CSV table of N, CA and C in Angstrom, one decimal:
chain,number,residue,atom,x,y,z
A,28,UNK,N,-50.3,30.1,13.4
A,28,UNK,CA,-48.9,29.8,13.2
A,28,UNK,C,-48.6,28.4,13.8
A,29,UNK,N,-47.8,27.6,13.1
A,29,UNK,CA,-47.4,26.4,13.7
A,29,UNK,C,-46.5,26.6,14.9
A,30,UNK,N,-46.7,25.7,15.9
A,30,UNK,CA,-46.0,25.9,17.2
A,30,UNK,C,-45.2,24.6,17.5
A,31,UNK,N,-43.9,24.8,17.8
A,31,UNK,CA,-43.0,23.8,18.2
A,31,UNK,C,-43.3,23.4,19.6
A,32,UNK,N,-43.2,22.1,19.9
A,32,UNK,CA,-43.4,21.5,21.2
A,32,UNK,C,-42.2,20.7,21.6
A,33,UNK,N,-41.5,21.1,22.6
A,33,UNK,CA,-40.4,20.4,23.2
A,33,UNK,C,-40.5,20.4,24.7
A,34,UNK,N,-41.2,19.4,25.2
A,34,UNK,CA,-41.5,19.3,26.6
A,34,UNK,C,-40.2,19.3,27.4
A,35,UNK,N,-40.1,20.0,28.5
A,35,UNK,CA,-38.9,20.1,29.4
A,35,UNK,C,-38.7,18.8,30.1
A,36,UNK,N,-39.6,17.9,30.3
A,36,UNK,CA,-39.5,16.7,31.1
A,36,UNK,C,-39.0,15.5,30.3
A,37,UNK,N,-38.6,15.7,29.1
A,37,UNK,CA,-37.9,14.7,28.3
A,37,UNK,C,-36.6,15.2,27.7
A,38,UNK,N,-35.8,14.3,27.2
A,38,UNK,CA,-34.5,14.8,26.6
A,38,UNK,C,-34.8,15.7,25.4
A,39,UNK,N,-33.9,16.7,25.3
A,39,UNK,CA,-34.1,17.6,24.1
A,39,UNK,C,-33.9,16.9,22.8
A,40,UNK,N,-34.4,17.5,21.7
A,40,UNK,CA,-34.1,16.9,20.4
A,40,UNK,C,-32.6,16.8,20.1
A,41,UNK,N,-32.2,15.7,19.5
A,41,UNK,CA,-30.8,15.5,19.2
A,41,UNK,C,-30.1,16.7,18.5
A,42,UNK,N,-29.1,17.2,19.1
A,42,UNK,CA,-28.3,18.3,18.5
A,42,UNK,C,-29.2,19.5,18.2
A,43,UNK,N,-30.4,19.6,18.8
A,43,UNK,CA,-31.4,20.7,18.6
A,43,UNK,C,-31.6,20.9,17.1
A,44,UNK,N,-31.7,19.9,16.3
A,44,UNK,CA,-31.9,20.0,14.8
A,44,UNK,C,-33.3,19.9,14.4
A,45,UNK,N,-34.2,19.5,15.3
A,45,UNK,CA,-35.6,19.3,15.0
A,45,UNK,C,-36.4,19.6,16.3
A,46,UNK,N,-37.7,19.5,16.1
A,46,UNK,CA,-38.6,19.7,17.3
A,46,UNK,C,-39.3,18.3,17.6
A,47,UNK,N,-39.6,18.0,18.8
A,47,UNK,CA,-40.3,16.8,19.1
A,47,UNK,C,-41.6,16.7,18.5
A,48,UNK,N,-42.3,17.8,18.4
A,48,UNK,CA,-43.7,17.9,17.8
A,48,UNK,C,-43.9,19.3,17.3
A,49,UNK,N,-44.9,19.4,16.3
A,49,UNK,CA,-45.3,20.7,15.8
A,49,UNK,C,-46.8,20.7,15.9
A,50,UNK,N,-47.4,21.7,16.6
A,50,UNK,CA,-48.8,21.8,16.7
A,50,UNK,C,-49.3,22.7,15.6
A,51,UNK,N,-50.3,22.2,14.8
A,51,UNK,CA,-50.9,22.9,13.7
A,51,UNK,C,-52.2,23.5,14.1
A,52,UNK,N,-52.4,24.8,13.9
A,52,UNK,CA,-53.6,25.4,14.4
A,52,UNK,C,-54.8,25.0,13.6
A,53,UNK,N,-56.0,25.1,14.2
A,53,UNK,CA,-57.3,24.7,13.5
A,53,UNK,C,-57.4,25.6,12.2
A,54,UNK,N,-57.9,24.9,11.2
A,54,UNK,CA,-58.2,25.6,10.0
A,54,UNK,C,-57.0,25.7,9.0
A,55,UNK,N,-55.8,25.2,9.4
A,55,UNK,CA,-54.6,25.2,8.6
A,55,UNK,C,-54.8,24.3,7.4
A,56,UNK,N,-54.2,24.7,6.3
A,56,UNK,CA,-54.3,23.9,5.1
A,56,UNK,C,-53.0,23.0,5.1
A,57,UNK,N,-53.2,21.7,4.8
A,57,UNK,CA,-52.1,20.7,4.9
A,57,UNK,C,-51.7,20.3,3.5
A,58,UNK,N,-50.4,20.0,3.4
A,58,UNK,CA,-49.8,19.5,2.2
A,58,UNK,C,-48.9,18.3,2.5
A,59,UNK,N,-49.3,17.2,1.9
A,59,UNK,CA,-48.5,15.9,2.2
A,59,UNK,C,-47.7,15.6,0.9
A,60,UNK,N,-46.4,15.6,1.1
A,60,UNK,CA,-45.5,15.4,-0.1
A,60,UNK,C,-45.0,14.0,-0.1
A,61,UNK,N,-45.1,13.3,-1.2
A,61,UNK,CA,-44.6,12.0,-1.4
A,61,UNK,C,-43.1,12.0,-1.3
A,62,UNK,N,-42.5,10.8,-1.2
A,62,UNK,CA,-41.1,10.6,-1.2
A,62,UNK,C,-40.5,11.3,-2.4
A,63,UNK,N,-39.5,12.1,-2.2
A,63,UNK,CA,-38.9,12.9,-3.3
A,63,UNK,C,-37.4,12.5,-3.4
A,64,UNK,N,-36.9,12.2,-4.6
A,64,UNK,CA,-35.5,11.8,-4.7
A,64,UNK,C,-34.7,12.8,-5.5
A,65,UNK,N,-33.4,12.5,-5.6
A,65,UNK,CA,-32.5,13.5,-6.3
A,65,UNK,C,-32.4,13.3,-7.8
A,66,UNK,N,-33.5,13.4,-8.5
A,66,UNK,CA,-33.6,13.3,-9.9
A,66,UNK,C,-33.8,14.7,-10.4
A,67,UNK,N,-32.9,15.2,-11.3
A,67,UNK,CA,-33.0,16.5,-11.9
A,67,UNK,C,-34.1,16.6,-12.9
A,68,UNK,N,-34.5,17.8,-13.3
A,68,UNK,CA,-35.6,17.9,-14.3
A,68,UNK,C,-35.3,17.2,-15.6
A,69,UNK,N,-34.0,17.1,-16.0
A,69,UNK,CA,-33.6,16.4,-17.2
A,69,UNK,C,-33.5,14.8,-17.1
A,70,UNK,N,-33.9,14.3,-15.8
A,70,UNK,CA,-33.8,12.9,-15.6
A,70,UNK,C,-32.5,12.4,-15.1
A,71,UNK,N,-31.5,13.2,-15.0
A,71,UNK,CA,-30.2,12.7,-14.5
A,71,UNK,C,-30.2,12.7,-13.0
A,72,UNK,N,-29.3,11.8,-12.5
A,72,UNK,CA,-29.2,11.6,-11.0
A,72,UNK,C,-27.7,11.9,-10.7
A,73,UNK,N,-27.4,12.9,-9.8
A,73,UNK,CA,-26.0,13.2,-9.5
A,73,UNK,C,-25.4,11.9,-8.8
A,74,UNK,N,-24.1,11.8,-9.1
A,74,UNK,CA,-23.4,10.6,-8.5
A,74,UNK,C,-23.0,10.8,-7.0
A,75,UNK,N,-22.8,12.1,-6.6
A,75,UNK,CA,-22.4,12.3,-5.2
A,75,UNK,C,-23.6,12.5,-4.3
A,76,UNK,N,-23.5,12.0,-3.1
A,76,UNK,CA,-24.5,12.0,-2.1
A,76,UNK,C,-25.0,13.4,-1.9
A,77,UNK,N,-24.1,14.3,-1.5
A,77,UNK,CA,-24.5,15.7,-1.2
A,77,UNK,C,-25.2,16.4,-2.3
A,78,UNK,N,-24.8,16.1,-3.6
A,78,UNK,CA,-25.5,16.6,-4.7
A,78,UNK,C,-26.9,16.1,-4.9
A,79,UNK,N,-27.1,14.8,-4.5
A,79,UNK,CA,-28.4,14.3,-4.5
A,79,UNK,C,-29.3,14.9,-3.5
A,80,UNK,N,-28.8,15.2,-2.3
A,80,UNK,CA,-29.5,15.8,-1.2
A,80,UNK,C,-29.9,17.2,-1.7
A,81,UNK,N,-29.0,18.0,-2.3
A,81,UNK,CA,-29.3,19.3,-2.8
A,81,UNK,C,-30.4,19.3,-3.8
A,82,UNK,N,-30.3,18.3,-4.7
A,82,UNK,CA,-31.4,18.1,-5.7
A,82,UNK,C,-32.7,17.8,-5.1
A,83,UNK,N,-32.7,16.9,-4.1
A,83,UNK,CA,-34.0,16.6,-3.4
A,83,UNK,C,-34.6,17.9,-2.8
A,84,UNK,N,-33.7,18.7,-2.1
A,84,UNK,CA,-34.2,19.9,-1.5
A,84,UNK,C,-34.7,20.9,-2.5
A,85,UNK,N,-34.0,21.0,-3.6
A,85,UNK,CA,-34.5,21.9,-4.7
A,85,UNK,C,-35.9,21.5,-5.2
A,86,UNK,N,-36.0,20.1,-5.4
A,86,UNK,CA,-37.3,19.6,-5.9
A,86,UNK,C,-38.4,19.9,-4.9
A,87,UNK,N,-38.1,19.7,-3.6
A,87,UNK,CA,-39.1,19.9,-2.5
A,87,UNK,C,-39.4,21.4,-2.5
A,88,UNK,N,-38.5,22.3,-2.7
A,88,UNK,CA,-38.8,23.7,-2.8
A,88,UNK,C,-39.8,24.0,-3.8
A,89,UNK,N,-39.6,23.4,-5.0
A,89,UNK,CA,-40.6,23.6,-6.1
A,89,UNK,C,-42.0,23.1,-5.7
A,90,UNK,N,-42.0,21.9,-5.1
A,90,UNK,CA,-43.3,21.3,-4.7
A,90,UNK,C,-44.0,22.2,-3.7
A,91,UNK,N,-43.2,22.7,-2.7
A,91,UNK,CA,-43.8,23.6,-1.7
A,91,UNK,C,-44.3,24.9,-2.4
A,92,UNK,N,-43.6,25.5,-3.3
A,92,UNK,CA,-44.0,26.7,-4.0
A,92,UNK,C,-45.3,26.4,-4.7
A,93,UNK,N,-45.4,25.2,-5.4
A,93,UNK,CA,-46.6,24.9,-6.1
A,93,UNK,C,-47.9,24.8,-5.2
A,94,UNK,N,-47.6,24.5,-3.9
A,94,UNK,CA,-48.7,24.4,-2.9
A,94,UNK,C,-48.9,25.7,-2.2
A,95,UNK,N,-48.2,26.8,-2.6
A,95,UNK,CA,-48.3,28.1,-2.0
A,95,UNK,C,-47.7,28.1,-0.6
A,96,UNK,N,-46.6,27.3,-0.4
A,96,UNK,CA,-45.9,27.2,0.9
A,96,UNK,C,-44.4,27.4,0.7
A,97,UNK,N,-43.7,27.4,1.8
A,97,UNK,CA,-42.3,27.4,1.8
A,97,UNK,C,-41.7,26.6,2.9
A,98,UNK,N,-40.4,26.6,3.1
A,98,UNK,CA,-39.8,25.8,4.2
A,98,UNK,C,-40.3,26.1,5.6
A,99,UNK,N,-40.7,27.3,5.8
A,99,UNK,CA,-41.2,27.7,7.1
A,99,UNK,C,-42.5,27.0,7.5
A,100,UNK,N,-43.2,26.5,6.5
A,100,UNK,CA,-44.5,25.8,6.7
A,100,UNK,C,-44.3,24.3,6.9
A,101,UNK,N,-43.1,23.7,6.8
A,101,UNK,CA,-42.9,22.3,7.0
A,101,UNK,C,-43.0,21.9,8.5
A,102,UNK,N,-43.9,21.0,8.7
A,102,UNK,CA,-44.1,20.5,10.1
A,102,UNK,C,-43.5,19.1,10.4
A,103,UNK,N,-43.3,18.3,9.4
A,103,UNK,CA,-42.8,17.0,9.5
A,103,UNK,C,-41.9,16.7,8.3
A,104,UNK,N,-40.6,16.2,8.6
A,104,UNK,CA,-39.6,16.0,7.6
A,104,UNK,C,-39.1,14.6,7.9
A,105,UNK,N,-39.1,13.7,6.9
A,105,UNK,CA,-38.5,12.4,7.0
A,105,UNK,C,-37.5,12.1,6.0
A,106,UNK,N,-36.2,11.9,6.4
A,106,UNK,CA,-35.1,11.5,5.5
A,106,UNK,C,-34.9,10.0,5.5
A,107,UNK,N,-34.8,9.5,4.3
A,107,UNK,CA,-34.5,8.0,4.2
A,107,UNK,C,-33.2,7.9,3.4
A,108,UNK,N,-32.2,7.3,4.1
A,108,UNK,CA,-30.8,7.2,3.6
A,108,UNK,C,-30.5,5.8,3.3
A,109,UNK,N,-29.7,5.6,2.3
A,109,UNK,CA,-29.1,4.2,2.0
A,109,UNK,C,-27.7,4.2,2.7
A,110,UNK,N,-27.1,3.0,2.7
A,110,UNK,CA,-25.8,2.9,3.3
A,110,UNK,C,-24.7,3.9,2.7
A,111,UNK,N,-24.9,4.4,1.5
A,111,UNK,CA,-24.0,5.4,1.0
A,111,UNK,C,-24.2,6.8,1.6
A,112,UNK,N,-25.3,6.9,2.3
A,112,UNK,CA,-25.6,8.2,2.9
A,112,UNK,C,-24.6,8.7,3.9
A,113,UNK,N,-24.6,10.0,4.1
A,113,UNK,CA,-23.6,10.6,5.0
A,113,UNK,C,-24.4,11.6,5.8
A,114,UNK,N,-24.6,11.2,7.1
A,114,UNK,CA,-25.5,12.1,8.0
A,114,UNK,C,-25.0,13.5,8.1
A,115,UNK,N,-23.7,13.8,8.3
A,115,UNK,CA,-23.3,15.2,8.4
A,115,UNK,C,-23.5,16.0,7.1
A,116,UNK,N,-23.3,15.3,5.9
A,116,UNK,CA,-23.6,16.0,4.7
A,116,UNK,C,-25.1,16.3,4.5
A,117,UNK,N,-25.9,15.3,4.9
A,117,UNK,CA,-27.4,15.4,4.9
A,117,UNK,C,-27.8,16.6,5.7
A,118,UNK,N,-27.3,16.6,7.0
A,118,UNK,CA,-27.7,17.7,7.9
A,118,UNK,C,-27.2,19.1,7.4
A,119,UNK,N,-26.0,19.2,6.8
A,119,UNK,CA,-25.5,20.4,6.4
A,119,UNK,C,-26.4,21.0,5.2
A,120,UNK,N,-26.7,20.2,4.3
A,120,UNK,CA,-27.5,20.7,3.1
A,120,UNK,C,-28.9,21.0,3.7
A,121,UNK,N,-29.5,20.1,4.5
A,121,UNK,CA,-30.8,20.4,5.0
A,121,UNK,C,-30.9,21.7,5.7
A,122,UNK,N,-29.9,22.0,6.6
A,122,UNK,CA,-30.0,23.2,7.4
A,122,UNK,C,-30.0,24.5,6.6
A,123,UNK,N,-29.5,24.4,5.3
A,123,UNK,CA,-29.5,25.6,4.5
A,123,UNK,C,-30.9,26.0,4.1
A,124,UNK,N,-31.8,25.1,4.2
A,124,UNK,CA,-33.2,25.3,3.8
A,124,UNK,C,-34.1,25.7,5.0
A,125,UNK,N,-33.7,25.2,6.2
A,125,UNK,CA,-34.5,25.5,7.4
A,125,UNK,C,-33.7,26.5,8.2
A,126,UNK,N,-34.2,27.7,8.3
A,126,UNK,CA,-33.6,28.7,9.2
A,126,UNK,C,-33.9,28.3,10.6
A,127,UNK,N,-34.5,29.2,11.4
A,127,UNK,CA,-34.8,28.9,12.7
A,127,UNK,C,-35.9,27.8,12.9
A,128,UNK,N,-36.7,27.6,11.8
A,128,UNK,CA,-37.8,26.6,11.8
A,128,UNK,C,-37.2,25.2,12.0
A,129,UNK,N,-37.7,24.5,13.0
A,129,UNK,CA,-37.2,23.1,13.2
A,129,UNK,C,-38.4,22.2,13.2
A,130,UNK,N,-38.8,21.6,12.1
A,130,UNK,CA,-39.9,20.7,12.1
A,130,UNK,C,-39.7,19.4,12.9
A,131,UNK,N,-40.7,18.6,13.1
A,131,UNK,CA,-40.6,17.3,13.6
A,131,UNK,C,-39.8,16.5,12.6
A,132,UNK,N,-38.9,15.6,12.9
A,132,UNK,CA,-38.1,15.0,11.9
A,132,UNK,C,-37.7,13.5,12.3
A,133,UNK,N,-37.7,12.7,11.3
A,133,UNK,CA,-37.2,11.3,11.4
A,133,UNK,C,-36.2,11.1,10.3
A,134,UNK,N,-35.1,10.4,10.6
A,134,UNK,CA,-34.1,10.0,9.6
A,134,UNK,C,-33.9,8.5,9.9
A,135,UNK,N,-34.0,7.7,8.8
A,135,UNK,CA,-33.8,6.3,8.9
A,135,UNK,C,-32.9,5.8,7.8
A,136,UNK,N,-32.3,4.7,8.1
A,136,UNK,CA,-31.4,4.0,7.1
A,136,UNK,C,-32.1,2.8,6.5
A,137,UNK,N,-32.0,2.6,5.2
A,137,UNK,CA,-32.6,1.5,4.6
A,137,UNK,C,-31.6,0.8,3.7
A,138,UNK,N,-31.8,-0.5,3.3
A,138,UNK,CA,-30.9,-1.2,2.5
A,138,UNK,C,-30.8,-0.6,1.1
A,139,UNK,N,-31.9,-0.1,0.6
A,139,UNK,CA,-31.9,0.5,-0.8
A,139,UNK,C,-33.2,1.1,-1.1
A,140,UNK,N,-33.2,1.9,-2.1
A,140,UNK,CA,-34.4,2.6,-2.6
A,140,UNK,C,-34.9,1.9,-4.0
A,141,UNK,N,-35.9,2.4,-4.6
A,141,UNK,CA,-36.5,1.8,-5.8
A,141,UNK,C,-35.5,1.8,-6.9
A,142,UNK,N,-34.7,2.7,-7.0
A,142,UNK,CA,-33.6,2.8,-8.1
A,142,UNK,C,-32.3,2.7,-7.4
A,143,UNK,N,-31.4,1.8,-7.8
A,143,UNK,CA,-30.1,1.7,-7.1
A,143,UNK,C,-29.2,3.0,-7.2
A,144,UNK,N,-29.5,3.9,-8.1
A,144,UNK,CA,-28.7,5.2,-8.2
A,144,UNK,C,-29.1,6.1,-7.0
A,145,UNK,N,-30.3,6.0,-6.5
A,145,UNK,CA,-30.8,6.9,-5.5
A,145,UNK,C,-30.2,6.6,-4.1
A,146,UNK,N,-29.7,7.6,-3.4
A,146,UNK,CA,-29.1,7.4,-2.1
A,146,UNK,C,-29.9,8.0,-1.0
A,147,UNK,N,-30.9,8.9,-1.4
A,147,UNK,CA,-31.7,9.6,-0.4
A,147,UNK,C,-33.0,9.9,-0.9
A,148,UNK,N,-34.0,9.8,0.0
A,148,UNK,CA,-35.4,10.1,-0.4
A,148,UNK,C,-36.0,10.9,0.8
A,149,UNK,N,-36.8,11.9,0.6
A,149,UNK,CA,-37.4,12.7,1.6
A,149,UNK,C,-38.9,12.9,1.4
A,150,UNK,N,-39.7,12.7,2.4
A,150,UNK,CA,-41.1,13.0,2.3
A,150,UNK,C,-41.3,14.0,3.5
A,151,UNK,N,-42.4,14.8,3.3
A,151,UNK,CA,-42.7,15.8,4.3
A,151,UNK,C,-44.1,16.2,4.4
A,152,UNK,N,-44.5,16.9,5.4
A,152,UNK,CA,-45.8,17.4,5.6
A,152,UNK,C,-45.7,18.9,5.9
A,153,UNK,N,-46.4,19.7,5.2
A,153,UNK,CA,-46.4,21.2,5.5
A,153,UNK,C,-47.8,21.6,5.9
A,154,UNK,N,-47.9,22.7,6.7
A,154,UNK,CA,-49.2,23.3,7.1
A,154,UNK,C,-49.1,24.8,7.1
A,155,UNK,N,-50.2,25.4,6.6
A,155,UNK,CA,-50.2,26.9,6.5
A,155,UNK,C,-51.7,27.3,6.7
């Protein structure tokens, strides 16, 4: 089982929304997921930021399923937001998918993504 590491001698994770590190046991199978954006299966891109985040998370759910994994197996999560991004909305949607599991996480702001319609991109690593 993956193990969260949050050393007591450093500041706790911001708002306790993630873990400082996740230890993956020997013999675990790893899944590295490319940056995933809010494009629906029909090719459309929602205009609202929160709807794009929801689409990203749905797309990632399908990728995890294809790898025989789920959100409890995610050990590293990286969110990439453009200036149109809304951190509280991003966190709210994201938390619907992560119950008590808190992977290592990074969130960064960038000037833009490959398509100007995209406001958020997420990549992750899962281990089982």
